Amino acid sequence: MQITQAKFVISNSDYRKCPAPVLPEYAFIGRSNVGKSSLINSLTGHHELAKTSSKPGKTQLINHFLIDSGKGNWYLADLPGYGYARASKSIRRSFPAMIKGYLAERKNLVCTLLLIDSRLELQNTDLEFMRWLAEKGLPFVLVFTKADKLSTSQLLLHLQSYMESLKEYFEEAPQYFVTSSQKGKGMDELREFLAANMGYAITTHS
Ligand code: GTP
Ligand code: MG
């Protein structure tokens, strides 16, 4: 899938105000600072699209981007990072309700891409989130980020043990992608996945 155009549409704190659910949509989510905005920029080839930051907690709204892929238009939703300890209490509290409301109600959502830092062991917040998605029957895949920060052998070992620890909680291991926004690693695979699943939009949710 070639992404020919990508543009910011709107930011919202309320899923009911998001763009009309008339196009297939993919949501990007993960712990704060996991590299969501960088991944979105690398994936779309538009390096100024999502604001990146070395300070965690930059993205605090549901940000919609309209993507023209040549295979049709779709929405990309950049969701707020969760687990950001330094965000104010009221912001932290509003994250789960806002995110869960969006994910549970968004009719055109094809799949959630849950971003995980390649260097980290399975974190409770991520596991809780995966379990919530699975309980709700919401499709998700894992996207390991910042793969360039590990050597190839470290990465392989780490991923093996990460996926092994998930076996305890899931009968079927989720599909996963290994990426580096800095090196462009895994972007072709991810774009192919998005293109291949676009057709499942809208009809997958009742
Ligand atoms: P919030 O919106 O604040 O939650 O952060 P985010 O998840 O959008 O992360 P962002 O893309 O802003 O990246 C956070 C930091 O990680 C920045 O300093 C990035 O430069 C760095 N980073 C992101 N992706 C990569 C990567 O693939 N490799 C390396 N080495 N660094 C990365
Ligand atoms: Mg961000």
PDB file of C-alpha atoms and ligand atoms in Angstrom:
ATOM      1  CA  MET A   1       0.000   0.000   0.000  1.00  0.00           C
ATOM      2  CA  GLN A   2       1.361   3.377  -1.029  1.00  0.00           C
ATOM      3  CA  ILE A   3       0.324   6.261   1.170  1.00  0.00           C
ATOM      4  CA  THR A   4      -0.034   9.231  -1.137  1.00  0.00           C
ATOM      5  CA  GLN A   5      -1.564  11.740   1.255  1.00  0.00           C
ATOM      6  CA  ALA A   6      -1.995  12.113   4.977  1.00  0.00           C
ATOM      7  CA  LYS A   7      -3.545  15.053   6.721  1.00  0.00           C
ATOM      8  CA  PHE A   8      -4.662  15.976  10.196  1.00  0.00           C
ATOM      9  CA  VAL A   9      -8.451  16.242  10.529  1.00  0.00           C
ATOM     10  CA  ILE A  10      -9.463  16.957  14.124  1.00  0.00           C
ATOM     11  CA  SER A  11      -8.625  16.438  17.809  1.00  0.00           C
ATOM     12  CA  ASN A  12     -11.307  15.393  20.287  1.00  0.00           C
ATOM     13  CA  SER A  13     -11.674  14.367  23.890  1.00  0.00           C
ATOM     14  CA  ASP A  14     -15.076  12.804  23.178  1.00  0.00           C
ATOM     15  CA  TYR A  15     -15.526   9.922  20.719  1.00  0.00           C
ATOM     16  CA  ARG A  16     -19.006  11.201  19.859  1.00  0.00           C
ATOM     17  CA  LYS A  17     -17.433  14.228  18.236  1.00  0.00           C
ATOM     18  CA  CYS A  18     -15.036  12.214  16.061  1.00  0.00           C
ATOM     19  CA  PRO A  19     -15.473  12.319  12.252  1.00  0.00           C
ATOM     20  CA  ALA A  20     -18.483  10.436  10.863  1.00  0.00           C
ATOM     21  CA  PRO A  21     -17.563   6.723  10.852  1.00  0.00           C
ATOM     22  CA  VAL A  22     -17.774   6.349   7.103  1.00  0.00           C
ATOM     23  CA  LEU A  23     -14.220   5.142   6.411  1.00  0.00           C
ATOM     24  CA  PRO A  24     -12.222   2.194   7.762  1.00  0.00           C
ATOM     25  CA  GLU A  25     -10.224   3.225  10.816  1.00  0.00           C
ATOM     26  CA  TYR A  26      -7.125   2.005  12.654  1.00  0.00           C
ATOM     27  CA  ALA A  27      -6.355   3.165  16.194  1.00  0.00           C
ATOM     28  CA  PHE A  28      -2.798   3.531  17.506  1.00  0.00           C
ATOM     29  CA  ILE A  29      -2.318   3.295  21.226  1.00  0.00           C
ATOM     30  CA  GLY A  30       0.323   2.529  23.825  1.00  0.00           C
ATOM     31  CA  ARG A  31       2.075   3.716  26.926  1.00  0.00           C
ATOM     32  CA  SER A  32       3.252   7.260  26.904  1.00  0.00           C
ATOM     33  CA  ASN A  33       6.525   7.809  25.032  1.00  0.00           C
ATOM     34  CA  VAL A  34       6.339   4.394  23.316  1.00  0.00           C
ATOM     35  CA  GLY A  35       6.869   6.075  19.940  1.00  0.00           C
ATOM     36  CA  LYS A  36       3.308   6.357  18.587  1.00  0.00           C
ATOM     37  CA  SER A  37       3.718   9.711  16.919  1.00  0.00           C
ATOM     38  CA  SER A  38       7.079   8.691  15.429  1.00  0.00           C
ATOM     39  CA  LEU A  39       5.556   5.476  14.082  1.00  0.00           C
ATOM     40  CA  ILE A  40       2.641   7.344  12.528  1.00  0.00           C
ATOM     41  CA  ASN A  41       5.038   9.725  10.819  1.00  0.00           C
ATOM     42  CA  SER A  42       7.278   6.929   9.565  1.00  0.00           C
ATOM     43  CA  LEU A  43       4.352   4.793   8.436  1.00  0.00           C
ATOM     44  CA  THR A  44       2.721   7.592   6.466  1.00  0.00           C
ATOM     45  CA  GLY A  45       5.999   9.061   5.230  1.00  0.00           C
ATOM     46  CA  HIS A  46       4.794  12.438   6.508  1.00  0.00           C
ATOM     47  CA  HIS A  47       7.348  13.387   9.074  1.00  0.00           C
ATOM     48  CA  GLU A  48       5.606  16.441  10.440  1.00  0.00           C
ATOM     49  CA  LEU A  49       2.191  14.811  10.738  1.00  0.00           C
ATOM     50  CA  ALA A  50       2.059  13.763  14.390  1.00  0.00           C
ATOM     51  CA  LYS A  51       3.927  15.827  16.925  1.00  0.00           C
ATOM     52  CA  THR A  52       6.746  13.867  18.521  1.00  0.00           C
ATOM     53  CA  SER A  53       8.339  14.778  21.784  1.00  0.00           C
ATOM     54  CA  SER A  54      11.006  13.704  24.196  1.00  0.00           C
ATOM     55  CA  LYS A  55       8.614  14.742  26.968  1.00  0.00           C
ATOM     56  CA  PRO A  56       6.041  12.020  27.654  1.00  0.00           C
ATOM     57  CA  GLY A  57       2.347  12.833  27.570  1.00  0.00           C
ATOM     58  CA  LYS A  58       2.300  15.043  24.488  1.00  0.00           C
ATOM     59  CA  THR A  59      -0.713  13.396  22.853  1.00  0.00           C
ATOM     60  CA  GLN A  60      -3.714  13.878  25.128  1.00  0.00           C
ATOM     61  CA  LEU A  61      -6.591  13.877  22.676  1.00  0.00           C
ATOM     62  CA  ILE A  62      -7.990  11.507  20.067  1.00  0.00           C
ATOM     63  CA  ASN A  63      -6.283  12.787  16.911  1.00  0.00           C
ATOM     64  CA  HIS A  64      -7.796  11.822  13.575  1.00  0.00           C
ATOM     65  CA  PHE A  65      -5.783  11.782  10.364  1.00  0.00           C
ATOM     66  CA  LEU A  66      -7.210  11.142   6.911  1.00  0.00           C
ATOM     67  CA  ILE A  67      -4.967   8.831   4.901  1.00  0.00           C
ATOM     68  CA  ASP A  68      -5.155   8.440   1.138  1.00  0.00           C
ATOM     69  CA  SER A  69      -3.532   5.141   0.318  1.00  0.00           C
ATOM     70  CA  GLY A  70      -4.294   4.681  -3.322  1.00  0.00           C
ATOM     71  CA  LYS A  71      -6.367   1.658  -2.235  1.00  0.00           C
ATOM     72  CA  GLY A  72      -8.936   4.032  -0.757  1.00  0.00           C
ATOM     73  CA  ASN A  73      -9.116   6.458   2.105  1.00  0.00           C
ATOM     74  CA  TRP A  74      -8.971   5.485   5.764  1.00  0.00           C
ATOM     75  CA  TYR A  75      -8.786   7.128   9.147  1.00  0.00           C
ATOM     76  CA  LEU A  76      -5.850   6.828  11.465  1.00  0.00           C
ATOM     77  CA  ALA A  77      -6.587   7.631  15.110  1.00  0.00           C
ATOM     78  CA  ASP A  78      -3.658   8.569  17.369  1.00  0.00           C
ATOM     79  CA  LEU A  79      -4.880   7.942  20.915  1.00  0.00           C
ATOM     80  CA  PRO A  80      -3.512   9.408  24.144  1.00  0.00           C
ATOM     81  CA  GLY A  81      -0.638   7.575  25.793  1.00  0.00           C
ATOM     82  CA  TYR A  82      -1.695   5.821  28.955  1.00  0.00           C
ATOM     83  CA  GLY A  83       0.306   5.328  32.131  1.00  0.00           C
ATOM     84  CA  TYR A  84       1.882   8.747  32.126  1.00  0.00           C
ATOM     85  CA  ALA A  85       2.541   9.310  35.806  1.00  0.00           C
ATOM     86  CA  ARG A  86       3.250  13.017  35.602  1.00  0.00           C
ATOM     87  CA  ALA A  87       0.009  13.991  33.847  1.00  0.00           C
ATOM     88  CA  SER A  88      -2.396  15.723  36.211  1.00  0.00           C
ATOM     89  CA  LYS A  89      -4.738  13.439  38.111  1.00  0.00           C
ATOM     90  CA  SER A  90      -7.832  14.648  36.281  1.00  0.00           C
ATOM     91  CA  ILE A  91      -6.171  13.967  32.909  1.00  0.00           C
ATOM     92  CA  ARG A  92      -5.005  10.527  34.012  1.00  0.00           C
ATOM     93  CA  ARG A  93      -8.467   9.623  35.200  1.00  0.00           C
ATOM     94  CA  SER A  94     -10.121  10.751  32.008  1.00  0.00           C
ATOM     95  CA  PHE A  95      -7.852   8.634  29.792  1.00  0.00           C
ATOM     96  CA  PRO A  96      -9.345   5.216  30.399  1.00  0.00           C
ATOM     97  CA  ALA A  97     -12.966   6.349  30.041  1.00  0.00           C
ATOM     98  CA  MET A  98     -12.183   8.387  26.965  1.00  0.00           C
ATOM     99  CA  ILE A  99     -10.136   5.628  25.314  1.00  0.00           C
ATOM    100  CA  LYS A 100     -12.477   2.827  26.254  1.00  0.00           C
ATOM    101  CA  GLY A 101     -15.529   4.833  25.166  1.00  0.00           C
ATOM    102  CA  TYR A 102     -13.920   5.451  21.811  1.00  0.00           C
ATOM    103  CA  LEU A 103     -12.774   1.852  21.272  1.00  0.00           C
ATOM    104  CA  ALA A 104     -16.020   0.259  22.358  1.00  0.00           C
ATOM    105  CA  GLU A 105     -18.275   2.579  20.380  1.00  0.00           C
ATOM    106  CA  ARG A 106     -16.348   3.422  17.241  1.00  0.00           C
ATOM    107  CA  LYS A 107     -18.258   1.543  14.565  1.00  0.00           C
ATOM    108  CA  ASN A 108     -15.721   1.855  11.760  1.00  0.00           C
ATOM    109  CA  LEU A 109     -12.746   0.648  13.834  1.00  0.00           C
ATOM    110  CA  VAL A 110     -11.043  -2.213  11.989  1.00  0.00           C
ATOM    111  CA  CYS A 111      -8.223  -2.961  14.397  1.00  0.00           C
ATOM    112  CA  THR A 112      -6.282  -1.437  17.274  1.00  0.00           C
ATOM    113  CA  LEU A 113      -2.501  -1.323  17.006  1.00  0.00           C
ATOM    114  CA  LEU A 114      -1.070  -1.608  20.483  1.00  0.00           C
ATOM    115  CA  LEU A 115       2.470  -0.262  20.582  1.00  0.00           C
ATOM    116  CA  ILE A 116       5.007  -1.826  22.908  1.00  0.00           C
ATOM    117  CA  ASP A 117       8.577  -0.669  23.531  1.00  0.00           C
ATOM    118  CA  SER A 118      10.792  -3.515  22.252  1.00  0.00           C
ATOM    119  CA  ARG A 119      13.024  -3.259  25.313  1.00  0.00           C
ATOM    120  CA  LEU A 120      10.365  -3.748  27.971  1.00  0.00           C
ATOM    121  CA  GLU A 121       9.072  -6.876  29.660  1.00  0.00           C
ATOM    122  CA  LEU A 122       5.318  -7.418  29.637  1.00  0.00           C
ATOM    123  CA  GLN A 123       3.885  -4.476  31.605  1.00  0.00           C
ATOM    124  CA  ASN A 124       0.726  -4.706  33.686  1.00  0.00           C
ATOM    125  CA  THR A 125      -0.920  -1.724  32.023  1.00  0.00           C
ATOM    126  CA  ASP A 126      -0.375  -3.245  28.573  1.00  0.00           C
ATOM    127  CA  LEU A 127      -1.572  -6.654  29.680  1.00  0.00           C
ATOM    128  CA  GLU A 128      -4.696  -5.151  31.273  1.00  0.00           C
ATOM    129  CA  PHE A 129      -5.369  -3.310  28.089  1.00  0.00           C
ATOM    130  CA  MET A 130      -4.956  -6.424  25.919  1.00  0.00           C
ATOM    131  CA  ARG A 131      -7.278  -8.360  28.197  1.00  0.00           C
ATOM    132  CA  TRP A 132      -9.891  -5.612  28.041  1.00  0.00           C
ATOM    133  CA  LEU A 133      -9.727  -5.574  24.227  1.00  0.00           C
ATOM    134  CA  ALA A 134      -9.989  -9.364  24.076  1.00  0.00           C
ATOM    135  CA  GLU A 135     -12.954  -9.391  26.491  1.00  0.00           C
ATOM    136  CA  LYS A 136     -14.738  -6.843  24.319  1.00  0.00           C
ATOM    137  CA  GLY A 137     -13.960  -8.873  21.209  1.00  0.00           C
ATOM    138  CA  LEU A 138     -12.053  -5.953  19.708  1.00  0.00           C
ATOM    139  CA  PRO A 139      -9.325  -7.028  17.247  1.00  0.00           C
ATOM    140  CA  PHE A 140      -5.806  -5.876  18.065  1.00  0.00           C
ATOM    141  CA  VAL A 141      -2.217  -6.477  16.993  1.00  0.00           C
ATOM    142  CA  LEU A 142       1.022  -5.662  18.791  1.00  0.00           C
ATOM    143  CA  VAL A 143       3.565  -3.312  17.264  1.00  0.00           C
ATOM    144  CA  PHE A 144       6.967  -3.466  18.920  1.00  0.00           C
ATOM    145  CA  THR A 145       8.691  -0.082  18.600  1.00  0.00           C
ATOM    146  CA  LYS A 146      12.275   1.233  18.789  1.00  0.00           C
ATOM    147  CA  ALA A 147      13.710  -2.117  17.621  1.00  0.00           C
ATOM    148  CA  ASP A 148      16.912  -0.284  16.654  1.00  0.00           C
ATOM    149  CA  LYS A 149      17.715   0.084  20.349  1.00  0.00           C
ATOM    150  CA  LEU A 150      18.509  -3.647  20.605  1.00  0.00           C
ATOM    151  CA  SER A 151      20.868  -5.887  18.676  1.00  0.00           C
ATOM    152  CA  THR A 152      19.246  -8.473  16.408  1.00  0.00           C
ATOM    153  CA  SER A 153      19.995 -11.322  18.804  1.00  0.00           C
ATOM    154  CA  GLN A 154      18.812  -9.383  21.874  1.00  0.00           C
ATOM    155  CA  LEU A 155      15.650  -8.485  20.016  1.00  0.00           C
ATOM    156  CA  LEU A 156      14.892 -12.077  19.024  1.00  0.00           C
ATOM    157  CA  LEU A 157      15.411 -13.384  22.544  1.00  0.00           C
ATOM    158  CA  HIS A 158      13.385 -10.617  24.058  1.00  0.00           C
ATOM    159  CA  LEU A 159      10.444 -11.051  21.672  1.00  0.00           C
ATOM    160  CA  GLN A 160      10.449 -14.772  22.274  1.00  0.00           C
ATOM    161  CA  SER A 161      10.197 -14.329  26.012  1.00  0.00           C
ATOM    162  CA  TYR A 162       7.588 -11.552  25.657  1.00  0.00           C
ATOM    163  CA  MET A 163       5.324 -13.698  23.478  1.00  0.00           C
ATOM    164  CA  GLU A 164       5.925 -16.646  25.785  1.00  0.00           C
ATOM    165  CA  SER A 165       4.689 -14.654  28.780  1.00  0.00           C
ATOM    166  CA  LEU A 166       1.518 -13.757  26.869  1.00  0.00           C
ATOM    167  CA  LYS A 167       0.700 -17.444  26.417  1.00  0.00           C
ATOM    168  CA  GLU A 168      -0.303 -17.528  30.054  1.00  0.00           C
ATOM    169  CA  TYR A 169      -3.177 -15.174  29.338  1.00  0.00           C
ATOM    170  CA  PHE A 170      -4.219 -15.799  25.743  1.00  0.00           C
ATOM    171  CA  GLU A 171      -5.062 -19.031  23.988  1.00  0.00           C
ATOM    172  CA  GLU A 172      -3.954 -17.552  20.712  1.00  0.00           C
ATOM    173  CA  ALA A 173      -0.961 -15.223  20.646  1.00  0.00           C
ATOM    174  CA  PRO A 174      -1.772 -11.873  19.060  1.00  0.00           C
ATOM    175  CA  GLN A 175      -0.225 -11.074  15.697  1.00  0.00           C
ATOM    176  CA  TYR A 176       2.775  -8.790  16.050  1.00  0.00           C
ATOM    177  CA  PHE A 177       5.044  -6.503  14.049  1.00  0.00           C
ATOM    178  CA  VAL A 178       8.572  -5.394  14.859  1.00  0.00           C
ATOM    179  CA  THR A 179       9.368  -1.813  13.910  1.00  0.00           C
ATOM    180  CA  SER A 180      11.819   1.034  14.137  1.00  0.00           C
ATOM    181  CA  SER A 181      10.558   4.439  13.085  1.00  0.00           C
ATOM    182  CA  GLN A 182      14.104   5.676  13.000  1.00  0.00           C
ATOM    183  CA  LYS A 183      15.225   3.001  10.500  1.00  0.00           C
ATOM    184  CA  GLY A 184      11.897   2.491   8.727  1.00  0.00           C
ATOM    185  CA  LYS A 185      11.979  -1.162   9.790  1.00  0.00           C
ATOM    186  CA  GLY A 186       8.679  -3.050   9.594  1.00  0.00           C
ATOM    187  CA  MET A 187       6.773  -0.230   7.881  1.00  0.00           C
ATOM    188  CA  ASP A 188       6.134  -2.133   4.635  1.00  0.00           C
ATOM    189  CA  GLU A 189       4.753  -5.101   6.581  1.00  0.00           C
ATOM    190  CA  LEU A 190       2.533  -2.849   8.634  1.00  0.00           C
ATOM    191  CA  ARG A 191       1.201  -1.003   5.584  1.00  0.00           C
ATOM    192  CA  GLU A 192       0.463  -4.338   3.899  1.00  0.00           C
ATOM    193  CA  PHE A 193      -1.424  -5.487   6.980  1.00  0.00           C
ATOM    194  CA  LEU A 194      -3.501  -2.297   7.032  1.00  0.00           C
ATOM    195  CA  ALA A 195      -4.281  -2.561   3.320  1.00  0.00           C
ATOM    196  CA  ALA A 196      -5.231  -6.231   3.584  1.00  0.00           C
ATOM    197  CA  ASN A 197      -7.690  -5.654   6.430  1.00  0.00           C
ATOM    198  CA  MET A 198      -9.339  -2.444   5.296  1.00  0.00           C
ATOM    199  CA  GLY A 199     -12.251  -4.300   3.783  1.00  0.00           C
ATOM    200  CA  TYR A 200     -13.336  -5.575   7.174  1.00  0.00           C
ATOM    201  CA  ALA A 201     -14.353  -2.125   8.321  1.00  0.00           C
ATOM    202  CA  ILE A 202     -17.828  -1.168   9.411  1.00  0.00           C
ATOM    203  CA  THR A 203     -19.331  -4.633   9.011  1.00  0.00           C
ATOM    204  CA  THR A 204     -17.219  -6.119  11.843  1.00  0.00           C
ATOM    205  CA  HIS A 205     -19.015  -4.111  14.549  1.00  0.00           C
ATOM    206  CA  SER A 206     -22.735  -4.220  15.160  1.00  0.00           C
TER     207      SER A 206
HETATM  208  P1  GTP B   1       3.442  10.668  23.702  1.00  0.00           P
HETATM  209  O1  GTP B   1       2.567  11.238  22.633  1.00  0.00           O
HETATM  210  O2  GTP B   1       4.133  11.726  24.467  1.00  0.00           O
HETATM  211  O3  GTP B   1       2.773   9.675  24.577  1.00  0.00           O
HETATM  212  O4  GTP B   1       4.676   9.930  23.012  1.00  0.00           O
HETATM  213  P2  GTP B   1       4.677   9.018  21.702  1.00  0.00           P
HETATM  214  O5  GTP B   1       4.306   7.633  22.042  1.00  0.00           O
HETATM  215  O6  GTP B   1       3.934   9.684  20.589  1.00  0.00           O
HETATM  216  O7  GTP B   1       6.252   9.001  21.374  1.00  0.00           O
HETATM  217  P3  GTP B   1       7.093   9.869  20.354  1.00  0.00           P
HETATM  218  O8  GTP B   1       6.865   9.395  18.956  1.00  0.00           O
HETATM  219  O9  GTP B   1       6.895  11.307  20.633  1.00  0.00           O
HETATM  220  O10 GTP B   1       8.579   9.384  20.742  1.00  0.00           O
HETATM  221  C1  GTP B   1       9.074   9.457  22.050  1.00  0.00           C
HETATM  222  C2  GTP B   1      10.597   9.441  22.023  1.00  0.00           C
HETATM  223  O11 GTP B   1      11.085   8.187  21.523  1.00  0.00           O
HETATM  224  C3  GTP B   1      11.196  10.513  21.117  1.00  0.00           C
HETATM  225  O12 GTP B   1      12.363  10.993  21.737  1.00  0.00           O
HETATM  226  C4  GTP B   1      11.524   9.755  19.849  1.00  0.00           C
HETATM  227  O13 GTP B   1      12.569  10.335  19.122  1.00  0.00           O
HETATM  228  C5  GTP B   1      11.918   8.379  20.381  1.00  0.00           C
HETATM  229  N1  GTP B   1      11.638   7.324  19.382  1.00  0.00           N
HETATM  230  C6  GTP B   1      10.461   7.066  18.793  1.00  0.00           C
HETATM  231  N2  GTP B   1      10.566   6.039  17.907  1.00  0.00           N
HETATM  232  C7  GTP B   1      11.852   5.646  17.927  1.00  0.00           C
HETATM  233  C8  GTP B   1      12.594   4.623  17.213  1.00  0.00           C
HETATM  234  O14 GTP B   1      12.104   3.865  16.375  1.00  0.00           O
HETATM  235  N3  GTP B   1      13.914   4.497  17.541  1.00  0.00           N
HETATM  236  C9  GTP B   1      14.523   5.300  18.460  1.00  0.00           C
HETATM  237  N4  GTP B   1      15.802   5.081  18.712  1.00  0.00           N
HETATM  238  N5  GTP B   1      13.866   6.267  19.125  1.00  0.00           N
HETATM  239  C10 GTP B   1      12.557   6.451  18.870  1.00  0.00           C
HETATM  240 MG    MG B   2       2.479  11.205  20.609  1.00  0.00          MG
END
